[in-house]
Tab-separated table of C-alpha atoms and ligand atoms in Angstrom:
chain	number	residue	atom	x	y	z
A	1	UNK	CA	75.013	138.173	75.071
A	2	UNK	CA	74.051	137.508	71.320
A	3	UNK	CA	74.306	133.628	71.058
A	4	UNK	CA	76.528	134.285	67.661
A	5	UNK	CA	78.684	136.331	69.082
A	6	UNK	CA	82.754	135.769	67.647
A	7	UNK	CA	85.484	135.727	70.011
A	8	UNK	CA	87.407	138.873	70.829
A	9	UNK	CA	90.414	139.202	68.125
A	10	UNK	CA	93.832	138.854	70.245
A	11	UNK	CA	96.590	141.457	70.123
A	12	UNK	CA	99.123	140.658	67.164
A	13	UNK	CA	102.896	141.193	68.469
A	14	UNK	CA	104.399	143.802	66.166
A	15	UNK	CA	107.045	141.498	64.649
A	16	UNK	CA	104.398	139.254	63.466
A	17	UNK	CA	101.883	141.986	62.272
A	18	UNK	CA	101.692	142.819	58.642
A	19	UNK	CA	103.518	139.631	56.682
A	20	UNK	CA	106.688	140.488	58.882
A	21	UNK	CA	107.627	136.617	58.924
A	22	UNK	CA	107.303	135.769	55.395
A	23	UNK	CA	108.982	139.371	54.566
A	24	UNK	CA	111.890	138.500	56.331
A	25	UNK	CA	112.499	135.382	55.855
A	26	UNK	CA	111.872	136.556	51.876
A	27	UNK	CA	112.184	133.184	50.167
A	28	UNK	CA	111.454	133.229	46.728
A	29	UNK	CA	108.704	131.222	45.429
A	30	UNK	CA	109.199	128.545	42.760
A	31	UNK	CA	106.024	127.002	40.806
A	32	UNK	CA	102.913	126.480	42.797
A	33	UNK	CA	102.895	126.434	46.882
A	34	UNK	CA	100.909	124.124	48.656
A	35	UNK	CA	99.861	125.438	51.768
A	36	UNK	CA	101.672	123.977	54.805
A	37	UNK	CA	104.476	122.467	52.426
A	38	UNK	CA	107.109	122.171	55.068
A	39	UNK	CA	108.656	124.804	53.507
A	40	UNK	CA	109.127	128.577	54.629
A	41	UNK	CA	105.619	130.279	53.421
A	42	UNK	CA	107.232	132.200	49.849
A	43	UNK	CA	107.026	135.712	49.695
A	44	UNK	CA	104.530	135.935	46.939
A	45	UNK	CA	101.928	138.732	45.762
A	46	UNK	CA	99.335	139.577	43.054
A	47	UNK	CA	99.185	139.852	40.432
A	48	UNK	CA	102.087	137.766	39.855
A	49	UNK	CA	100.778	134.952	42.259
A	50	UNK	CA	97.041	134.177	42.387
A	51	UNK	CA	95.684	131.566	45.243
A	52	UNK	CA	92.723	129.475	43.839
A	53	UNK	CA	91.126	126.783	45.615
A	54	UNK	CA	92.135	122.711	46.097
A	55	UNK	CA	89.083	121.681	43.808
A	56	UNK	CA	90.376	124.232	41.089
A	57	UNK	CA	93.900	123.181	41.566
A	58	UNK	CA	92.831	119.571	40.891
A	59	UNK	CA	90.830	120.764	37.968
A	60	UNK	CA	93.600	122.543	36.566
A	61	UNK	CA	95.730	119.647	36.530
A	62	UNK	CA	98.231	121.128	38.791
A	63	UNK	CA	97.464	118.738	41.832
A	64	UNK	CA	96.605	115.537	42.213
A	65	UNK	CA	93.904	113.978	44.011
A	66	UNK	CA	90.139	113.402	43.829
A	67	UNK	CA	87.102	114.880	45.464
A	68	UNK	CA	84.256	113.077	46.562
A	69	UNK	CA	81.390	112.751	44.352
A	70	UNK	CA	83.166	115.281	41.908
A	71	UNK	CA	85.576	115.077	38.843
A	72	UNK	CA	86.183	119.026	38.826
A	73	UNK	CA	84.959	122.112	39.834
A	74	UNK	CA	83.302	124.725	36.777
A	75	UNK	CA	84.938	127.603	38.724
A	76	UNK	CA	88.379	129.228	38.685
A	77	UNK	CA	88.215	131.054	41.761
A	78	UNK	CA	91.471	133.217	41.667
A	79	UNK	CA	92.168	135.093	44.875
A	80	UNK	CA	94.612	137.778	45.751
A	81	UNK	CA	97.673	137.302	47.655
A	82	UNK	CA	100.108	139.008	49.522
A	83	UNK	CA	101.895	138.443	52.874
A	84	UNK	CA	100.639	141.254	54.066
A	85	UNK	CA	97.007	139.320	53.331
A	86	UNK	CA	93.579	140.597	54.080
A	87	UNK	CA	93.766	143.465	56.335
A	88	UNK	CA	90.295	143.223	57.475
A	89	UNK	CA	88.571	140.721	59.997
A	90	UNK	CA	85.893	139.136	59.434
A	91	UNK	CA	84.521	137.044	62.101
A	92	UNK	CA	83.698	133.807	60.232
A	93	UNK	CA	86.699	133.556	57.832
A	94	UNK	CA	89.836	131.785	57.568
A	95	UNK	CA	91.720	134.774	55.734
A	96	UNK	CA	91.076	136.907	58.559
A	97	UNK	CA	93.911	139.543	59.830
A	98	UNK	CA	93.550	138.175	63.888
A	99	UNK	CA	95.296	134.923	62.250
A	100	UNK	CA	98.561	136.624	61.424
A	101	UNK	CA	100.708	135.699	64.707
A	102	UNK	CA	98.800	132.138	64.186
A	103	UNK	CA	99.688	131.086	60.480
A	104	UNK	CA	101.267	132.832	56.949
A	105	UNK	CA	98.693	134.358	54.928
A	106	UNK	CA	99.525	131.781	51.951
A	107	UNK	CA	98.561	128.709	54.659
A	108	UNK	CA	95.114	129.642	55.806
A	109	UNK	CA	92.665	127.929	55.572
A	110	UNK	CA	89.084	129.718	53.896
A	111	UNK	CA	85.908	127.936	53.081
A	112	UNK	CA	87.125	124.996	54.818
A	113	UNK	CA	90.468	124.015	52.094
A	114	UNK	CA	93.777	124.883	51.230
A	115	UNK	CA	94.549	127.141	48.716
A	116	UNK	CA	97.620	126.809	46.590
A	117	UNK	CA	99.287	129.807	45.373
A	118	UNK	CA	100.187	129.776	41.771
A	119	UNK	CA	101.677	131.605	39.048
A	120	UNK	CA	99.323	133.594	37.239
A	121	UNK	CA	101.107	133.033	33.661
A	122	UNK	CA	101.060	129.418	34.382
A	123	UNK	CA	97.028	129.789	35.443
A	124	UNK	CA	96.259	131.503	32.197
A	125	UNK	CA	98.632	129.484	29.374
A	126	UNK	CA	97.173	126.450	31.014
A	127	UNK	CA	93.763	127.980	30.315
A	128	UNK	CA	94.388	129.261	27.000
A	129	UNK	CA	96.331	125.978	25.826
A	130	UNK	CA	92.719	124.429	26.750
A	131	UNK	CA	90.661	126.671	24.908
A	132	UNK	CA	86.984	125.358	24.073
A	133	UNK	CA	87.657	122.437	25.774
A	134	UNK	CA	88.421	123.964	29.486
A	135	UNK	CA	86.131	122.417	31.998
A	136	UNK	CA	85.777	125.569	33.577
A	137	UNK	CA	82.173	127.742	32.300
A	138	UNK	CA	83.576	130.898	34.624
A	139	UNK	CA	86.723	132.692	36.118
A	140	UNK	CA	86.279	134.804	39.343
A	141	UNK	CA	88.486	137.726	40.521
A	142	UNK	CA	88.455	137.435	44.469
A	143	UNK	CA	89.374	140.477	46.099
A	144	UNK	CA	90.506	141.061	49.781
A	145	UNK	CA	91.269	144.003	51.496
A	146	UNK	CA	94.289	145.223	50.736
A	147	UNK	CA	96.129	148.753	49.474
A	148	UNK	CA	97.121	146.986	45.978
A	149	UNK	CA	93.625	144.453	45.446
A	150	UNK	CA	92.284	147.302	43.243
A	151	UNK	CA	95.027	147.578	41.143
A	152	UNK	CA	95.802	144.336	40.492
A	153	UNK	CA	92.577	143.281	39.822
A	154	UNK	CA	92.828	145.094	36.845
A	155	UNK	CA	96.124	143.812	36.348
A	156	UNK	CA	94.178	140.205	36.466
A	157	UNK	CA	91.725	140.852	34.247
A	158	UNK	CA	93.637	142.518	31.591
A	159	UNK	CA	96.055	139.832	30.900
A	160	UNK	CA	93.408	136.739	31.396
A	161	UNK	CA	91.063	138.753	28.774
A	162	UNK	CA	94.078	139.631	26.269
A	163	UNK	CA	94.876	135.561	26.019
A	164	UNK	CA	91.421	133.732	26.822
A	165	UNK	CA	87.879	134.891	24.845
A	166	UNK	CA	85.445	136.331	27.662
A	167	UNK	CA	82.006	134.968	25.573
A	168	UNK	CA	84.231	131.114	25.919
A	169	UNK	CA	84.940	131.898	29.737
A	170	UNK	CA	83.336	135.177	31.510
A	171	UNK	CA	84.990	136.639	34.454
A	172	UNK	CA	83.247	137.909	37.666
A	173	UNK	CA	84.707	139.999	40.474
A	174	UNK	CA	84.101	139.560	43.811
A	175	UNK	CA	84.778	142.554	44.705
A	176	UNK	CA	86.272	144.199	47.997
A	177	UNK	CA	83.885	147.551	48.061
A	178	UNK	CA	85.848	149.177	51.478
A	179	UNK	CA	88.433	149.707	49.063
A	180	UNK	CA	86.639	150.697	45.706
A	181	UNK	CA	85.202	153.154	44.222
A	182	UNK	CA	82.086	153.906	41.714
A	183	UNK	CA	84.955	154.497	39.205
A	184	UNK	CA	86.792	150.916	40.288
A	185	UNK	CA	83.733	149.585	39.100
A	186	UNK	CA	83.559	151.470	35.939
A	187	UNK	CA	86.569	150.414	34.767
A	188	UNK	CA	86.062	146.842	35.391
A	189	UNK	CA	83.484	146.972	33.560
A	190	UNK	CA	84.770	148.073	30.364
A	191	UNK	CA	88.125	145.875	30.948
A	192	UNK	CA	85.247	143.108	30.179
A	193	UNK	CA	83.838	141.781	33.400
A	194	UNK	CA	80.408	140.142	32.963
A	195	UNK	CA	79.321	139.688	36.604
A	196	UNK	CA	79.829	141.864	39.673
A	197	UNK	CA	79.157	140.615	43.172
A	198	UNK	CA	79.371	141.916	46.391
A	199	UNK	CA	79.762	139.670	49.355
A	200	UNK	CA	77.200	141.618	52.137
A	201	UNK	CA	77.345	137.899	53.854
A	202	UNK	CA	75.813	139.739	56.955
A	203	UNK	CA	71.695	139.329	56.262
A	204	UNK	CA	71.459	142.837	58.547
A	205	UNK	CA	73.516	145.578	59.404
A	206	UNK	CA	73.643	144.501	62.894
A	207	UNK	CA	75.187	141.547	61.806
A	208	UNK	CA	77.285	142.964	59.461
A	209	UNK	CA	78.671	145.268	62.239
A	210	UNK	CA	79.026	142.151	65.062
A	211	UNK	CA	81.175	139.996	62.367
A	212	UNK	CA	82.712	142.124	59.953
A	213	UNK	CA	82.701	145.626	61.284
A	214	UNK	CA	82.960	147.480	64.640
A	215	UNK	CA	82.434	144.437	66.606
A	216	UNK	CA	85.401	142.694	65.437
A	217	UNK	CA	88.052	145.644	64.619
A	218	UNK	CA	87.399	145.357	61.006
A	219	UNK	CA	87.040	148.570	58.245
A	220	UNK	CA	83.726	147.136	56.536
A	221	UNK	CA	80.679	148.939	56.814
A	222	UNK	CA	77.063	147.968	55.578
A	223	UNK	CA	76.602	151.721	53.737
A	224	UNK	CA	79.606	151.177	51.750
A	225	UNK	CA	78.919	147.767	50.735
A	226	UNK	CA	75.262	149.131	49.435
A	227	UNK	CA	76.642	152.439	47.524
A	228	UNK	CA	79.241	149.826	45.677
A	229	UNK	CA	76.188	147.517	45.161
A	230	UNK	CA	74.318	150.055	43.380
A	231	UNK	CA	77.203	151.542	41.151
A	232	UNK	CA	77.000	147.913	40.185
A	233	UNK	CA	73.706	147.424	39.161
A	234	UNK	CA	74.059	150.785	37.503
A	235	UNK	CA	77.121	149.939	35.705
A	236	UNK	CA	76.414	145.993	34.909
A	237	UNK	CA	72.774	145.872	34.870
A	238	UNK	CA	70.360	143.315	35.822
A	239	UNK	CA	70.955	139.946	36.295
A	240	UNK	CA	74.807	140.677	35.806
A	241	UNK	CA	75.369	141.748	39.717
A	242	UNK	CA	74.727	140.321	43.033
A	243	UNK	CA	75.133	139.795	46.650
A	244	UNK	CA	76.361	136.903	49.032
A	245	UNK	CA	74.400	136.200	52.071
A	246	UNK	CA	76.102	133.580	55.054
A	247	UNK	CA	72.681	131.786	56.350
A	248	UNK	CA	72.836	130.942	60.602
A	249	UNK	CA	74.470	133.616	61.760
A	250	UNK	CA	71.830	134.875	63.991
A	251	UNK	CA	69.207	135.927	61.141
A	252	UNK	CA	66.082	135.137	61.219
A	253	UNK	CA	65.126	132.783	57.779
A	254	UNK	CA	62.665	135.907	57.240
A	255	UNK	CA	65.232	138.349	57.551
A	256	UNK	CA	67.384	136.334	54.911
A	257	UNK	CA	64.605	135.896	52.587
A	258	UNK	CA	63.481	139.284	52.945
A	259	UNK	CA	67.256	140.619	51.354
A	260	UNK	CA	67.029	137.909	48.517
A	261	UNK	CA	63.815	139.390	47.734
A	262	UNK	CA	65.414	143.154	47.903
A	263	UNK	CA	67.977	141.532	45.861
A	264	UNK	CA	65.664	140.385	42.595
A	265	UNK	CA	63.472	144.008	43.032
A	266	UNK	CA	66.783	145.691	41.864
A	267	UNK	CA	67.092	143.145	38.897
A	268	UNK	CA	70.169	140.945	40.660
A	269	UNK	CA	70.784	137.887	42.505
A	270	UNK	CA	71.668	136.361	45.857
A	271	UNK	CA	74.463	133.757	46.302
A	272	UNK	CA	74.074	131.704	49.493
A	273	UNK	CA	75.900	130.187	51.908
A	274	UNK	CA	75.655	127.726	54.913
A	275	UNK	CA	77.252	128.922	57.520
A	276	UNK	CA	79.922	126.812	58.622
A	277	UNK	CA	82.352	127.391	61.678
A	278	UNK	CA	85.753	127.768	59.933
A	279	UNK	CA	88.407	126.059	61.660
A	280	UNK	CA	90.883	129.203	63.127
A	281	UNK	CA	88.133	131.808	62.495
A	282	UNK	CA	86.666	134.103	65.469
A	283	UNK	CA	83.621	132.005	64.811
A	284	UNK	CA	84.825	128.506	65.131
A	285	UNK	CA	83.574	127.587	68.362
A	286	UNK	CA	79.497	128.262	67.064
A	287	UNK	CA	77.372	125.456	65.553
A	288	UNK	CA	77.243	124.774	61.913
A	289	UNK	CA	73.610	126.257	60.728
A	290	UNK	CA	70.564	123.229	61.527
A	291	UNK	CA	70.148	121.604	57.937
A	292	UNK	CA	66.439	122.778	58.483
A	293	UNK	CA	66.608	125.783	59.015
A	294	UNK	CA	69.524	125.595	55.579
A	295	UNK	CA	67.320	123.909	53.490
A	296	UNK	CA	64.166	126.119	54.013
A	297	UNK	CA	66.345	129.146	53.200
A	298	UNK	CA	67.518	127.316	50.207
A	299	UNK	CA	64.595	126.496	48.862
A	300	UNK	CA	62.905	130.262	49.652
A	301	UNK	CA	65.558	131.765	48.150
A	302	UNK	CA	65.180	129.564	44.582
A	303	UNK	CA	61.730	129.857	44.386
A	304	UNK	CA	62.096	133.675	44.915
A	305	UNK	CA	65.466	133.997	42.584
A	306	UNK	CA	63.771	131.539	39.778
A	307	UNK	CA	60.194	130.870	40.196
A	308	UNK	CA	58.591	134.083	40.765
A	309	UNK	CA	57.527	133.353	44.147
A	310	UNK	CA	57.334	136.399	46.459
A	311	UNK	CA	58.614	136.787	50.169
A	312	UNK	CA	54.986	138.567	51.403
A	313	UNK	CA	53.552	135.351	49.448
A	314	UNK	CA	55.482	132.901	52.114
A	315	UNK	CA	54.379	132.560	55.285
A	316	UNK	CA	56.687	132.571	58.524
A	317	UNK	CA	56.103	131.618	62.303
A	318	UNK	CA	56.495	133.977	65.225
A	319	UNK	CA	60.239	132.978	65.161
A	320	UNK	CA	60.719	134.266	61.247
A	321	UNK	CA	61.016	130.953	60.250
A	322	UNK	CA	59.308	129.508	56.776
A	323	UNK	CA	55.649	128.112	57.272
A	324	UNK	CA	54.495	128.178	53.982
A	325	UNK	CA	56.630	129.106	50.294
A	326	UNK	CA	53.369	130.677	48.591
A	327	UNK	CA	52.591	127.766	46.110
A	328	UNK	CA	50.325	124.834	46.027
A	329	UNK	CA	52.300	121.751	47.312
A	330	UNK	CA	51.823	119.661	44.251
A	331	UNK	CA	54.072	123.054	42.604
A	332	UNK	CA	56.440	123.011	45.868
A	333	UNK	CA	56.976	119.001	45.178
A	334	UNK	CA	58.120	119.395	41.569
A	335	UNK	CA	60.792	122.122	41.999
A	336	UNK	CA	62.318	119.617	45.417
A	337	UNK	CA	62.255	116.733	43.243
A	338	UNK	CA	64.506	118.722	40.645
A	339	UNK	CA	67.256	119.327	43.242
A	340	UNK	CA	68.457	122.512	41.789
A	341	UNK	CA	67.584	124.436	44.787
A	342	UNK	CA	69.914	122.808	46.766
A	343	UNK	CA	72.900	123.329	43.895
A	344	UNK	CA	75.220	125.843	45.414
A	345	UNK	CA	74.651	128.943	44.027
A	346	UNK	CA	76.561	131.634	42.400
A	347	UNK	CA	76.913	133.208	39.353
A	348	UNK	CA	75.784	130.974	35.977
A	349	UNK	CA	77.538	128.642	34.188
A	350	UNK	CA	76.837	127.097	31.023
A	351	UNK	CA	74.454	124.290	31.584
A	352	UNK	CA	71.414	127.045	32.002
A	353	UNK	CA	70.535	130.115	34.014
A	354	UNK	CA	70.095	128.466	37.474
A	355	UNK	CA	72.771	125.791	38.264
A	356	UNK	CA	75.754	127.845	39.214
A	357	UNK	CA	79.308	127.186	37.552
A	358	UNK	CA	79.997	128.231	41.331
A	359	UNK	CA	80.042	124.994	42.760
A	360	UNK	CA	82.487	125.483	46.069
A	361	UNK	CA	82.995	121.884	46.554
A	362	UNK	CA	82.264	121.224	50.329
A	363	UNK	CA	82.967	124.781	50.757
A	364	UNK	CA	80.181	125.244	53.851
A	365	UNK	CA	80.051	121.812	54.998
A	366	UNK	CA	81.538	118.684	54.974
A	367	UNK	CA	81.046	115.159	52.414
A	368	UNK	CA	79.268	113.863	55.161
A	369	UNK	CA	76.753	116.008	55.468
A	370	UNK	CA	76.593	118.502	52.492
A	371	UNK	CA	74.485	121.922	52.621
A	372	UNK	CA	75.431	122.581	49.342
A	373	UNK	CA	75.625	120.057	46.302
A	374	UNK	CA	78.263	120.930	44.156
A	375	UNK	CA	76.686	118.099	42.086
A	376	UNK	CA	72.931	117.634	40.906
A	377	UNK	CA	71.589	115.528	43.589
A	378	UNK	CA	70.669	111.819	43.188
A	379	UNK	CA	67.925	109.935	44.822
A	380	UNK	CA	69.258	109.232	47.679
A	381	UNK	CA	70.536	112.928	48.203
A	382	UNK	CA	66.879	114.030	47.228
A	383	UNK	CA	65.509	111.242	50.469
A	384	UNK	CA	67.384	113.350	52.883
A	385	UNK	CA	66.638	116.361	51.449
A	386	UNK	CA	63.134	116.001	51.858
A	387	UNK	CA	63.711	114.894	55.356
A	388	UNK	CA	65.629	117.634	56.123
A	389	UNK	CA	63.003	120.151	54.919
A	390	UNK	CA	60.203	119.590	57.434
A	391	UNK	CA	58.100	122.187	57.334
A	392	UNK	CA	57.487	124.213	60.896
A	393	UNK	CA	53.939	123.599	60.483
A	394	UNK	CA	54.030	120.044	59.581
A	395	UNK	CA	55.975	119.471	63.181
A	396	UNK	CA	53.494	120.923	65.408
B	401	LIG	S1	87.227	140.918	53.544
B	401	LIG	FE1	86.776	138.900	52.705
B	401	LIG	S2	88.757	137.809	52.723
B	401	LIG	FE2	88.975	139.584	54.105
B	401	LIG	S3	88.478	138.804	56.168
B	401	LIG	FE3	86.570	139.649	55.279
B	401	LIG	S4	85.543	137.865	54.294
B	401	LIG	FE4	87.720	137.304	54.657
């Protein structure tokens, strides 16, 4: 048995498949939701109702609160919602359809927070009454899998871009490609979407099938993900698409590496993240990715995204993992003692092409012992960094 192998998804009773609770029950939602209100779950859906996460709510001004190390977040993540949720399964997410007898779509937990549903007028006038002076750099459509998520996407998009200037705020979709279609993308693309991304997570197919295909009773496959990643780079171009990648889920740091570098040959980008055992998920019970074994990645990945480095110029041990990142260590030194590696990334914001306006507070890991910095990192930070980076060949 593969030692990252999920749990087996249970079997849903009928009268709790599908939203069936929060259908019947069919209270009407007021305002924004907070997720385990002590209230009946609302029966809410896009495009009127968008989720977004706790650090964007706080941001936003429509909860209160503070976040370690943080005084906002530069993304407005808006996600999808209906009670019906995300009908597919992916092994390492909180959204995931095996949760339905468990907890309401609106409650679950994904990327380790809550995510308050909210009104999308309210989203957008707060937005526009900000103009210039929002502290967000980028807004991001979050699909899920779901018979309406195409739709109302564009539903989304129209309305944000009719009241708030895309070259102020740009919009990327993260998209859903089981559902889409070459033409989906087309038409996002004239609507005015700057950035398409598709979330592969899996660094292989074999992966991809174990957590978010066969293996776990979910539609996804890895050839469908690829055709809608290259209508994208078609349609948006290069730099303005990309892929996510989930690092420790049985990968080897070569196979990772390998994809970012199949990533920049086609002219896009990778978006990593740690993998972190999601409280609820089929994954839960498997260890949060070693910070080594993160930070090598990390770092591989920047100096191929960034610094022109190439995979076949790293070197890697018998177990794929990083010996040697192709450039002098004086070289390697400099770009660690920037920190920007081990930013989270994503798409850009506006403080320059390589610090993502992405920053997914403590999304993969917690304050205590963050994989990525949603911040630039200090000194301190920079100290553990550096001994969290060992190289293989420096142990032996
Ligand atoms: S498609 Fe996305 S939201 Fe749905 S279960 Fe998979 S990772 Fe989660």
């Amino acid at each position: 048995m593969n030692c990252f192998e999920p749990r087996s998804p249970g079997v849903i009773p009928i009268e709790l498949k599908n939203g069936a609770r929060v259908k019947a029950n069919d209270v009407a939602p007021h305002g924004v939701y907070r997720p385990n209100y002590n209230i009946l779950t609302p029966n809410m859906r896009s495009p009127e109702y968008v989720q977004m996460s706790t650090a964007a709510a706080l941001t936003l001004g429509i909860m209160s609160g503070k976040m370690y190390r943080c005084e906002c977040t530069r993304c407005l993540n808006l996600l999808l919602t209906y009670p019906e949720g995300c009908r597919a399964n992916c092994a390492y997410c909180g959204l995931a359809r095996h949760r339905e007898a468990e907890r309401d779509y609106a409650d679950r937990n994904f990327i380790r927070v809550d995510w308050p549903a909210v009104p999308l007028d309210m989203t957008i006038d707060i937005v526009a009454r900000d103009g210039e002076k929002t502290p967000f750099h980028r807004m991001c459509i979050s699909m899920i899998t779901h018979p309406r998520s195409d739709e109302d996407t564009v539903t989304v998009l129209k309305k944000w871009i009719a009241r708030i200037d895309p070259s102020t705020l740009p919009v990327s979709i993260l998209s859903n490609p089981t559902t889409m279609t070459r033409a989906d993308v087309e038409r996002l693309h004239e609507l005015g979407a700057d950035i398409f991304t598709v979330a592969l997570d899996a660094a292989t197919p074999e992966i991809f099938e174990r957590t978010r295909g066969k293996g776990v009773q979910s539609p996804h496959s890895w050839k469908k993900y690829w055709e809608i990643l290259m209508d994208a780079r078609e349609i948006f171009g290069p730099q303005k698409f990309g892929a996510h990648i989930i690092v420790g889920m049985g990968e080897t740091e070569y196979d990772a590496l390998r994809l970012v570098q199949q990533l920049v040959d086609l002219g896009g980008h990778s978006h990593m993240f740690c993998f972190f055992p999601e409280k609820g998920s089929l994954m839960d019970h498997l260890p949060a990715t070693p910070r080594e074994q993160w930070r090598r990645v990390q770092l591989g990945r920047y100096l191929i995204d960034y610094k022109g480095v190439r995979v076949d110029d790293m070197t890697f041990d018998d177990s794929g993992r990083v010996t040697g990142f192709g450039i002098p260590q004086s070289e390697l030194e400099t770009v660690v003692g920037e920190g920007i590696a081990f930013r989270t990334s994503g798409c850009p914001g506006k403080f320059r092409d390589d610090v993502s306006a992405c920053d997914r507070p403590y999304g993969d890991s917690p304050p205590s012992n963050i994989a990525s910095y949603p911040f630039q990192p200090n000194k301190t930070d920079l100290r553990k960094i550096r001994r969290q980076l060992r190289l293989v060949e420096r142990k032996a």
